Amino acid sequence: MSISQKNGLFSTLKQDVPASIVVFLVAVPLCLGIALASGAPLFSGIIAGIVGGIVVGALSGSQLGVSGPAAGLAVIVLSAINELGSFEIFLAAVVISGVIQLILGYAKAGIIGYYFPSSVIKGMLSGIGIIIILKQIPHGFGYDKDYEGSLKFVQSDGHNTLSEIYHMFEAISPGAAIITALSMVVLILWERPFMKRIKLFQIVQGPLVVVTMGILLNMLFKTIPSLALNTDQVVAVPVASTIAGFFGQFTTPDFSQILSPAVWTIGATIAIVASLETLLCLEATDKLDPQKRVTPTNRELKAQGIGNIISGFIGGLPITQVIVRSSTNIQSGGQTKMSAILHGVIMLICAMAIPNVLNLIPLASLAAILFVVGYKLAKPALFKQMYALGKEHFIPFMVTIAGIIFTDLLVGIVLGLVVAVMYILYNNYKKPFLFESDKHLNDNYLHLELAEDVTFINKASILKTLGQVPDGSKVMIDASRSINICQDVIEIIEEFKTSAEYRNIEVVIKEREKKGIENQRRAVEFALKEI
């Protein structure tokens, strides 16, 4: 059991509250941008963000994941609304997608998430980091033709990710550029070690300072015509004049076409795509978690299903777990699911009470925040690390990155997965596959014997076995017969060791006596220091 679980969700509010504010500030324009790209009412994106934070956050087993509307579904939603003829009928399909996800959760389909190799997951994180930076460069200079949250190479404005940067030079906004530059100075300064030693700056997050400064500069620039920002360069939350008007923005589904095959086809499509995106982001978020906690995937599908049912019933877009918000949460110091829940609560309160204040936030300020998020996802050190692991890891990693940058998220992941599987099949062709485990859970002792060749295909069974270990146990991982252990399995063991420190579990690793194979040396190198 982790420290946060022992002491309760409220024990880490000092870290979770600031993180939730930063996630909220990043999430608002993303929710609005995705709703705009989906051809749906803008407020539907806010509804999905609120439900994703409060409902899914509360029900999910993920401590750091943040859910909301996803850019990967924007094209599906846009075509679905056009095909069905109304947004209200589309909401019925969203409800159906939630029911299907709930069924998938109870059918234990979440195990699919364990079959993505870490080279692809890390490629996804780096690819998203690079695409965030490329997509935010125009917003940082005040060129806001493409919507916030877009991850596709080919954009709705007729340009692509790279050509958009070229066209940006035709309409640079001096005011937006100044805000971006000053924001970057603040964020970089906040990352310096001497700043982190000051107690006040440990509590006050750099992104919060950046947004506050952006609002003040926006108000100042209104008095300087040459620097003034236009309405496309700031957040645009729908404003209701009364409480009744606010709740009037919620929409109920039209079930008159519930028996239509088109509605069910769209509902199934959303359920499948949303579930895949969620499982991928879940795996990536667990990789980023400093405590290396493992999220129950089936519970996550159930939580997402209930979230989509509720979102569909009150007029929201489909929901998935989103890596941009989740990584922002982790980088901002979030510790438990309370940060995700609070971000949804803050979004609800602010959308109801102070939408005019939110509409003063420059997109340039948020672009600077996302520059830092993108850089931390795609640090050069990660590329060096993957290259050092060999071509069987580096090539799928790079293929995934290139696929995400030049197509979109799901296509890039599929391309990386295909290349990774080709390497696995090639290795299995050279060395016959064998995996055996002798599991003894008596007297709080577990003995896990690894076979000669252990690949990422074995991730699910190893995770399940290690997940059964009670606190205070002793675990023997016997790699004495292993010739080749995949990096994915190494990482699972490393993460289990990190988690074991919090759970009073003793981990002992038995190495292979004769070390003549380089892959085996890398596989047990991390454990030799502990033996």
Coordinates of C-alpha atoms in Angstrom, one line a residue, residues 29-525:
P29 CA -8.9 25.7 -23.5
L30 CA -8.4 22.1 -24.5
C31 CA -12.0 21.3 -23.6
L32 CA -13.2 24.3 -25.6
G33 CA -10.9 23.6 -28.6
I34 CA -11.9 20.0 -28.9
A35 CA -15.6 20.9 -28.7
L36 CA -15.1 23.4 -31.5
A37 CA -13.2 20.9 -33.7
S38 CA -16.0 18.3 -33.0
G39 CA -18.7 20.6 -34.3
A40 CA -20.4 20.4 -30.9
P41 CA -21.6 23.2 -28.6
L42 CA -18.6 24.7 -26.8
F43 CA -20.1 24.0 -23.4
S44 CA -20.2 20.3 -24.2
G45 CA -16.4 20.2 -23.8
I46 CA -16.6 21.9 -20.4
I47 CA -19.3 19.3 -19.3
A48 CA -17.0 16.5 -20.4
G49 CA -14.1 18.0 -18.5
I50 CA -16.2 18.4 -15.3
V51 CA -17.5 14.8 -15.5
G52 CA -14.1 13.5 -16.4
G53 CA -12.6 15.1 -13.3
I54 CA -15.3 14.6 -10.7
V55 CA -17.0 11.3 -11.7
V56 CA -14.3 9.4 -13.5
G57 CA -11.6 10.8 -11.1
A58 CA -13.6 9.5 -8.1
L59 CA -14.4 6.0 -9.6
S60 CA -11.0 5.4 -11.2
G61 CA -8.2 3.4 -9.6
S62 CA -5.7 5.7 -11.3
Q63 CA -4.1 8.1 -8.8
L64 CA -2.7 10.5 -11.3
G65 CA -4.7 10.1 -14.5
V66 CA -7.0 12.9 -15.6
S67 CA -9.9 12.3 -18.0
G68 CA -11.9 14.6 -20.3
P69 CA -12.7 15.1 -24.0
A70 CA -9.9 13.8 -26.3
A71 CA -8.7 15.2 -29.6
G72 CA -8.5 11.7 -31.0
L73 CA -12.3 11.5 -31.0
A74 CA -12.9 14.9 -32.6
V75 CA -13.1 13.6 -36.2
I76 CA -15.4 10.7 -35.1
V77 CA -17.7 13.1 -33.2
L78 CA -17.8 15.6 -36.1
S79 CA -18.8 13.0 -38.7
A80 CA -21.2 11.3 -36.3
I81 CA -23.1 14.6 -35.6
N82 CA -23.4 15.2 -39.3
E83 CA -24.5 11.7 -40.0
L84 CA -27.1 11.5 -37.3
G85 CA -28.4 15.0 -38.0
S86 CA -28.4 16.4 -34.5
F87 CA -26.3 16.7 -31.4
E88 CA -29.0 15.4 -29.2
I89 CA -29.2 12.1 -31.2
F90 CA -25.4 11.9 -31.0
L91 CA -25.7 12.1 -27.2
A92 CA -27.7 8.9 -27.2
A93 CA -24.7 7.2 -29.0
V94 CA -22.4 8.6 -26.2
V95 CA -24.6 6.9 -23.6
I96 CA -24.5 3.7 -25.6
S97 CA -20.7 3.9 -25.8
G98 CA -20.6 4.2 -22.0
V99 CA -22.7 1.1 -21.6
I100 CA -20.4 -0.8 -23.9
Q101 CA -17.3 0.3 -21.9
L102 CA -19.0 -0.8 -18.7
I103 CA -19.6 -4.2 -20.2
L104 CA -15.9 -4.4 -21.4
G105 CA -14.8 -3.6 -17.9
Y106 CA -16.9 -6.4 -16.4
A107 CA -15.6 -8.7 -19.2
K108 CA -12.1 -7.9 -18.1
A109 CA -11.1 -6.5 -21.4
G110 CA -8.7 -4.1 -19.7
I111 CA -5.9 -6.7 -19.9
I112 CA -5.4 -5.5 -23.5
G113 CA -3.6 -2.5 -22.0
Y114 CA -0.7 -4.7 -20.7
Y115 CA 0.2 -5.9 -24.2
F116 CA 1.7 -2.6 -25.5
P117 CA 5.6 -2.7 -25.3
S118 CA 7.3 0.0 -23.3
S119 CA 9.2 1.2 -26.4
V120 CA 5.8 2.1 -28.0
I121 CA 4.5 3.7 -24.8
K122 CA 7.6 5.8 -24.4
G123 CA 7.5 6.6 -28.1
M124 CA 3.9 7.8 -27.5
L125 CA 4.9 10.0 -24.7
S126 CA 7.8 11.5 -26.6
G127 CA 5.7 11.9 -29.8
I128 CA 3.0 13.7 -27.9
G129 CA 5.6 15.9 -26.2
I130 CA 7.1 16.9 -29.6
I131 CA 3.6 17.4 -31.2
I132 CA 2.6 19.6 -28.2
I133 CA 5.6 21.9 -28.8
L134 CA 5.0 22.1 -32.5
K135 CA 1.3 22.7 -32.2
Q136 CA 1.8 25.4 -29.5
I137 CA 4.4 27.5 -31.3
P138 CA 1.7 29.3 -33.4
H139 CA -0.4 29.9 -30.3
G140 CA 2.6 31.3 -28.6
F141 CA 3.0 33.9 -31.3
G142 CA -0.7 34.7 -31.5
Y143 CA -1.6 32.7 -34.6
D144 CA -4.6 30.7 -33.5
K145 CA -6.2 29.3 -36.7
D146 CA -6.0 25.7 -35.5
Y147 CA -7.9 24.7 -32.4
E148 CA -6.4 24.0 -29.0
G149 CA -5.8 20.3 -28.3
S150 CA -5.2 19.3 -31.9
L151 CA -2.8 16.4 -32.4
K152 CA -3.4 15.6 -36.1
F153 CA -0.7 16.4 -38.7
V154 CA -3.3 17.5 -41.2
Q155 CA -5.3 20.4 -39.7
S156 CA -8.8 21.6 -40.1
D157 CA -7.6 25.0 -41.4
G158 CA -6.0 23.3 -44.5
H159 CA -2.4 23.4 -43.2
N160 CA -0.4 20.8 -41.5
T161 CA 1.7 20.9 -38.3
L162 CA 4.8 22.2 -40.0
S163 CA 3.3 24.5 -42.6
E164 CA 1.3 26.2 -39.8
I165 CA 4.6 27.4 -38.3
Y166 CA 5.5 28.9 -41.7
H167 CA 2.2 30.7 -42.1
M168 CA 2.5 31.9 -38.5
F169 CA 5.1 34.5 -39.6
E170 CA 2.4 36.2 -41.7
A171 CA 0.4 37.2 -38.6
I172 CA 2.6 37.4 -35.5
S173 CA 1.0 39.2 -32.6
P174 CA 3.5 41.3 -30.6
G175 CA 1.4 41.2 -27.5
A176 CA 1.1 37.4 -27.5
A177 CA 4.8 37.0 -28.3
I178 CA 5.7 39.2 -25.3
I179 CA 3.4 37.2 -23.0
T180 CA 4.9 33.9 -24.2
A181 CA 8.5 35.1 -23.7
L182 CA 7.9 36.4 -20.2
S183 CA 6.0 33.3 -19.3
M184 CA 8.9 31.1 -20.4
V185 CA 11.3 33.1 -18.3
V186 CA 9.1 32.6 -15.3
L187 CA 8.6 28.9 -15.9
I188 CA 12.3 28.2 -16.5
L189 CA 13.2 30.3 -13.4
W190 CA 10.7 28.2 -11.4
E191 CA 12.6 25.0 -12.4
R192 CA 15.9 26.1 -11.1
P193 CA 17.1 24.4 -7.9
F194 CA 17.6 27.6 -5.9
M195 CA 13.9 28.5 -6.5
K196 CA 12.8 25.1 -5.3
R197 CA 14.6 25.6 -2.0
I198 CA 12.4 28.6 -1.2
K199 CA 9.3 27.4 0.7
L200 CA 6.9 29.9 -0.9
F201 CA 7.8 28.8 -4.4
Q202 CA 7.3 25.1 -3.4
I203 CA 3.7 26.0 -2.7
V204 CA 2.9 28.5 -5.5
Q205 CA 3.2 26.7 -8.8
G206 CA 5.0 28.5 -11.7
P207 CA 2.1 28.0 -14.1
L208 CA -0.3 29.7 -11.7
V209 CA 2.1 32.7 -11.7
V210 CA 2.3 32.6 -15.5
V211 CA -1.5 32.7 -15.9
T212 CA -1.9 35.5 -13.3
M213 CA 0.8 37.5 -15.1
G214 CA -0.9 36.8 -18.5
I215 CA -4.3 38.1 -17.3
L216 CA -2.6 41.3 -16.0
L217 CA -0.7 41.8 -19.2
N218 CA -3.8 41.2 -21.2
M219 CA -5.6 43.9 -19.3
L220 CA -2.6 46.3 -19.7
F221 CA -2.3 45.6 -23.4
K222 CA -5.9 46.7 -23.9
T223 CA -4.7 50.2 -23.3
I224 CA -2.0 49.8 -26.0
P225 CA -3.6 49.1 -29.4
S226 CA -0.5 47.7 -31.0
L227 CA -0.2 45.0 -28.3
A228 CA -3.9 44.3 -27.6
L229 CA -5.0 40.7 -27.9
N230 CA -8.1 39.9 -30.0
T231 CA -10.9 37.5 -29.0
D232 CA -9.2 34.5 -30.8
Q233 CA -6.2 34.8 -28.6
V234 CA -7.8 34.3 -25.2
V235 CA -9.9 31.6 -23.6
A236 CA -13.6 31.7 -24.7
V237 CA -15.8 30.0 -22.0
P238 CA -19.5 30.5 -22.8
V239 CA -21.0 33.1 -20.4
A240 CA -24.4 32.8 -18.9
S241 CA -26.1 35.8 -17.4
T242 CA -28.0 33.8 -14.8
I243 CA -27.8 30.5 -12.9
A244 CA -30.8 29.4 -15.0
G245 CA -29.0 30.3 -18.1
F246 CA -25.9 28.3 -17.0
F247 CA -27.9 25.1 -16.4
G248 CA -29.8 25.8 -19.7
Q249 CA -26.5 25.0 -21.5
F250 CA -26.8 21.4 -20.4
T251 CA -28.5 19.2 -23.0
T252 CA -30.4 15.9 -22.8
P253 CA -30.1 13.1 -25.4
D254 CA -32.8 12.3 -27.9
F255 CA -33.5 8.6 -27.7
S256 CA -36.1 8.6 -30.6
Q257 CA -33.5 6.9 -32.9
I258 CA -32.2 4.5 -30.3
L259 CA -33.0 1.5 -32.5
S260 CA -31.2 2.9 -35.5
P261 CA -28.1 0.8 -36.5
A262 CA -26.2 4.1 -37.2
V263 CA -26.6 5.1 -33.6
W264 CA -25.3 1.8 -32.3
T265 CA -22.4 1.7 -34.8
I266 CA -21.3 5.1 -33.7
G267 CA -21.7 4.2 -30.0
A268 CA -19.6 1.0 -30.5
T269 CA -16.9 3.0 -32.5
I270 CA -16.6 5.6 -29.7
A271 CA -16.4 2.9 -27.1
I272 CA -13.6 1.0 -28.8
V273 CA -11.5 4.0 -29.7
A274 CA -12.0 5.7 -26.3
S275 CA -11.1 2.5 -24.5
L276 CA -7.9 2.0 -26.5
E277 CA -6.9 5.6 -25.9
T278 CA -7.7 5.3 -22.2
L279 CA -5.7 2.1 -21.8
L280 CA -2.7 3.5 -23.6
C281 CA -2.7 6.7 -21.6
L282 CA -3.2 4.6 -18.4
E283 CA -0.1 2.6 -19.2
A284 CA 1.9 5.8 -20.0
T285 CA 0.7 7.6 -16.8
D286 CA 1.7 4.6 -14.7
K287 CA 5.2 4.9 -16.3
L288 CA 5.4 8.5 -15.3
D289 CA 4.2 7.9 -11.7
P290 CA 7.2 8.4 -9.3
Q291 CA 5.7 5.7 -7.0
K292 CA 5.2 3.3 -9.9
R293 CA 1.7 2.4 -8.8
V294 CA -0.2 0.0 -11.1
T295 CA -3.8 1.1 -12.1
P296 CA -6.4 -1.7 -12.4
T297 CA -7.4 -1.5 -16.1
N298 CA -10.8 -3.1 -15.8
R299 CA -11.8 -0.7 -13.1
E300 CA -10.7 2.1 -15.3
L301 CA -12.9 0.9 -18.2
K302 CA -15.9 0.8 -15.8
A303 CA -15.1 4.3 -14.5
Q304 CA -14.9 5.6 -18.1
G305 CA -18.1 3.8 -19.0
I306 CA -20.0 5.4 -16.1
G307 CA -18.4 8.8 -17.0
N308 CA -19.6 8.6 -20.6
I309 CA -23.1 7.5 -19.6
I310 CA -23.4 10.6 -17.4
S311 CA -21.7 12.9 -19.9
G312 CA -24.1 11.8 -22.6
F313 CA -27.1 12.3 -20.4
I314 CA -26.3 15.9 -19.6
G315 CA -24.8 17.1 -22.9
G316 CA -21.1 16.3 -22.8
L317 CA -18.6 15.0 -25.3
P318 CA -17.2 11.5 -25.0
I319 CA -14.5 11.1 -22.3
T320 CA -11.1 9.3 -22.3
Q321 CA -8.1 9.5 -20.0
V322 CA -5.8 12.2 -21.6
I323 CA -2.1 12.1 -21.4
V324 CA -1.6 15.9 -21.7
R325 CA -3.6 16.6 -18.6
S326 CA -2.3 13.5 -16.8
S327 CA 1.4 14.4 -17.4
T328 CA 0.6 18.0 -16.4
N329 CA -0.8 16.7 -13.2
I330 CA 2.3 14.6 -12.5
Q331 CA 4.7 17.4 -13.4
S332 CA 2.8 19.8 -11.1
G333 CA 3.3 17.6 -8.1
G334 CA -0.1 15.8 -8.0
Q335 CA 0.0 12.8 -5.6
T336 CA -3.5 11.2 -5.6
K337 CA -6.7 11.2 -7.5
M338 CA -7.8 14.2 -5.4
S339 CA -6.0 16.5 -7.8
A340 CA -8.1 15.2 -10.8
I341 CA -11.3 15.4 -8.8
L342 CA -10.6 19.0 -7.6
H343 CA -9.7 20.1 -11.1
G344 CA -13.3 19.1 -12.1
V345 CA -14.8 20.8 -9.1
I346 CA -12.8 24.0 -9.9
M347 CA -13.9 23.9 -13.5
L348 CA -17.6 23.6 -12.5
I349 CA -17.4 26.5 -10.0
C350 CA -15.4 28.8 -12.3
A351 CA -17.6 28.1 -15.4
M352 CA -20.6 28.9 -13.2
A353 CA -19.3 31.9 -11.2
I354 CA -16.4 33.6 -13.0
P355 CA -16.4 32.8 -16.7
N356 CA -15.5 36.4 -17.5
V357 CA -12.3 36.1 -15.5
L358 CA -11.4 32.8 -17.4
N359 CA -11.9 34.7 -20.6
L360 CA -9.1 37.0 -19.8
I361 CA -6.5 34.2 -19.9
P362 CA -4.3 34.5 -23.0
L363 CA -3.7 31.4 -25.0
A364 CA -0.1 32.5 -25.2
S365 CA 0.3 31.9 -21.4
L366 CA -1.1 28.4 -21.8
A367 CA 1.2 27.7 -24.8
A368 CA 4.2 28.5 -22.6
I369 CA 3.0 26.0 -19.9
L370 CA 2.5 23.4 -22.6
F371 CA 6.0 24.0 -24.0
V372 CA 7.4 22.9 -20.6
V373 CA 5.0 19.9 -20.5
G374 CA 6.1 18.9 -24.0
Y375 CA 9.8 19.2 -23.2
K376 CA 9.5 17.1 -20.1
L377 CA 7.7 14.3 -22.1
A378 CA 10.4 14.3 -24.8
K379 CA 13.6 15.0 -23.0
P380 CA 16.8 14.2 -25.0
A381 CA 17.9 11.9 -22.2
L382 CA 15.1 9.5 -23.1
F383 CA 16.3 9.2 -26.7
K384 CA 19.8 8.4 -25.4
Q385 CA 18.4 5.8 -23.1
M386 CA 16.3 4.1 -25.8
Y387 CA 19.2 4.1 -28.2
A388 CA 21.4 2.4 -25.6
L389 CA 18.9 -0.4 -25.3
G390 CA 19.5 -1.5 -28.8
K391 CA 17.7 -1.3 -32.2
E392 CA 14.9 -3.7 -31.1
H393 CA 13.7 -1.0 -28.7
F394 CA 14.9 2.2 -30.4
I395 CA 13.4 1.6 -33.9
P396 CA 9.8 0.9 -32.6
F397 CA 10.3 4.0 -30.3
M398 CA 11.2 6.2 -33.3
V399 CA 8.6 4.8 -35.6
T400 CA 5.9 5.5 -33.0
I401 CA 7.2 9.1 -32.6
A402 CA 7.3 9.7 -36.4
G403 CA 3.9 8.1 -36.8
I404 CA 2.3 10.4 -34.2
I405 CA 3.9 13.5 -35.6
F406 CA 3.1 12.9 -39.2
T407 CA -0.3 11.2 -38.9
D408 CA -2.1 11.1 -35.5
L409 CA -2.0 9.4 -32.1
L410 CA -3.6 6.0 -32.8
V411 CA -2.0 5.5 -36.2
G412 CA 1.4 6.2 -34.8
I413 CA 0.9 3.7 -32.0
V414 CA -0.3 1.1 -34.4
L415 CA 2.8 1.6 -36.6
G416 CA 5.1 1.3 -33.6
L417 CA 3.3 -1.8 -32.3
V418 CA 3.7 -3.5 -35.7
V419 CA 7.4 -2.9 -35.8
A420 CA 7.8 -4.0 -32.1
V421 CA 5.9 -7.2 -32.8
M422 CA 8.1 -7.9 -35.9
Y423 CA 11.2 -7.8 -33.6
I424 CA 9.5 -10.0 -31.1
L425 CA 8.6 -12.6 -33.7
Y426 CA 12.1 -12.4 -35.1
N427 CA 13.6 -13.0 -31.7
N428 CA 11.2 -15.8 -31.0
Y429 CA 12.1 -17.4 -34.3
K430 CA 15.7 -17.5 -33.2
K431 CA 15.1 -18.7 -29.7
P432 CA 12.0 -20.9 -29.0
F433 CA 9.7 -19.2 -26.5
L434 CA 9.2 -20.6 -23.1
F435 CA 7.7 -19.1 -19.9
E436 CA 7.2 -21.0 -16.7
S437 CA 6.4 -19.7 -13.2
D438 CA 6.3 -21.6 -9.9
K439 CA 4.1 -19.4 -7.7
H440 CA 4.0 -20.1 -3.9
L441 CA 1.9 -17.7 -1.9
N442 CA 2.0 -19.7 1.4
D443 CA 3.4 -18.0 4.4
N444 CA 3.6 -14.7 2.6
Y445 CA 6.4 -16.0 0.3
L446 CA 6.3 -15.9 -3.5
H447 CA 8.8 -17.6 -5.9
L448 CA 8.7 -16.4 -9.5
E449 CA 10.8 -18.4 -11.9
L450 CA 11.5 -16.8 -15.3
A451 CA 12.0 -18.8 -18.4
E452 CA 14.9 -18.6 -20.9
D453 CA 13.1 -15.9 -23.0
V454 CA 10.7 -13.5 -21.4
T455 CA 9.0 -10.9 -23.7
F456 CA 6.5 -8.1 -23.3
I457 CA 3.8 -10.7 -24.1
N458 CA 4.3 -12.0 -20.6
K459 CA 3.6 -8.5 -19.0
A460 CA 0.0 -9.3 -18.1
S461 CA 0.7 -12.6 -16.3
I462 CA 3.7 -11.2 -14.4
L463 CA 1.8 -8.0 -13.4
K464 CA -1.1 -10.2 -12.2
T465 CA 1.2 -12.5 -10.2
L466 CA 3.1 -9.6 -8.5
G467 CA -0.2 -7.9 -7.9
Q468 CA -1.3 -10.8 -5.6
V469 CA 1.6 -10.3 -3.3
P470 CA 0.4 -9.1 0.2
D471 CA 2.1 -6.4 2.2
G472 CA 5.0 -7.6 4.3
S473 CA 5.9 -10.5 2.1
K474 CA 9.1 -11.8 0.6
V475 CA 9.5 -12.3 -3.1
M476 CA 12.1 -14.3 -4.9
I477 CA 12.5 -13.6 -8.6
D478 CA 14.6 -16.4 -10.1
A479 CA 16.3 -15.3 -13.3
S480 CA 18.9 -18.1 -13.2
R481 CA 17.6 -19.8 -16.3
S482 CA 16.9 -16.7 -18.3
I483 CA 18.9 -15.9 -21.4
N484 CA 16.9 -12.9 -22.6
I485 CA 14.6 -10.7 -20.6
C486 CA 12.7 -8.0 -22.4
Q487 CA 13.1 -4.4 -21.2
D488 CA 9.3 -4.3 -20.5
V489 CA 9.7 -7.1 -17.9
I490 CA 12.8 -5.4 -16.5
E491 CA 10.8 -2.2 -16.0
I492 CA 7.9 -4.1 -14.4
I493 CA 10.3 -5.6 -11.8
E494 CA 12.0 -2.2 -11.3
E495 CA 8.6 -0.6 -10.7
F496 CA 7.6 -3.5 -8.4
K497 CA 10.7 -2.9 -6.4
T498 CA 9.9 0.8 -6.0
S499 CA 6.4 0.0 -4.9
A500 CA 7.7 -2.7 -2.6
E501 CA 9.6 -0.1 -0.6
Y502 CA 6.3 1.5 0.4
R503 CA 4.6 -1.9 1.2
N504 CA 7.3 -3.5 3.4
I505 CA 8.0 -6.2 0.8
E506 CA 11.4 -7.8 0.6
V507 CA 12.5 -8.5 -3.0
V508 CA 15.4 -10.9 -3.8
I509 CA 16.6 -11.5 -7.3
K510 CA 18.6 -14.6 -8.2
E511 CA 20.9 -14.0 -11.2
R512 CA 22.1 -16.4 -13.9
E513 CA 25.4 -18.0 -12.9
K514 CA 27.1 -17.8 -16.3
K515 CA 26.8 -14.4 -17.8
G516 CA 27.9 -14.5 -21.4
I517 CA 25.0 -12.8 -23.2
E518 CA 24.7 -9.1 -23.4
N519 CA 20.9 -9.0 -23.2
Q520 CA 21.0 -11.1 -20.0
R521 CA 23.5 -8.7 -18.5
R522 CA 21.2 -5.8 -19.1
A523 CA 18.3 -7.7 -17.8
V524 CA 19.7 -8.3 -14.4
E525 CA 22.1 -5.4 -14.1

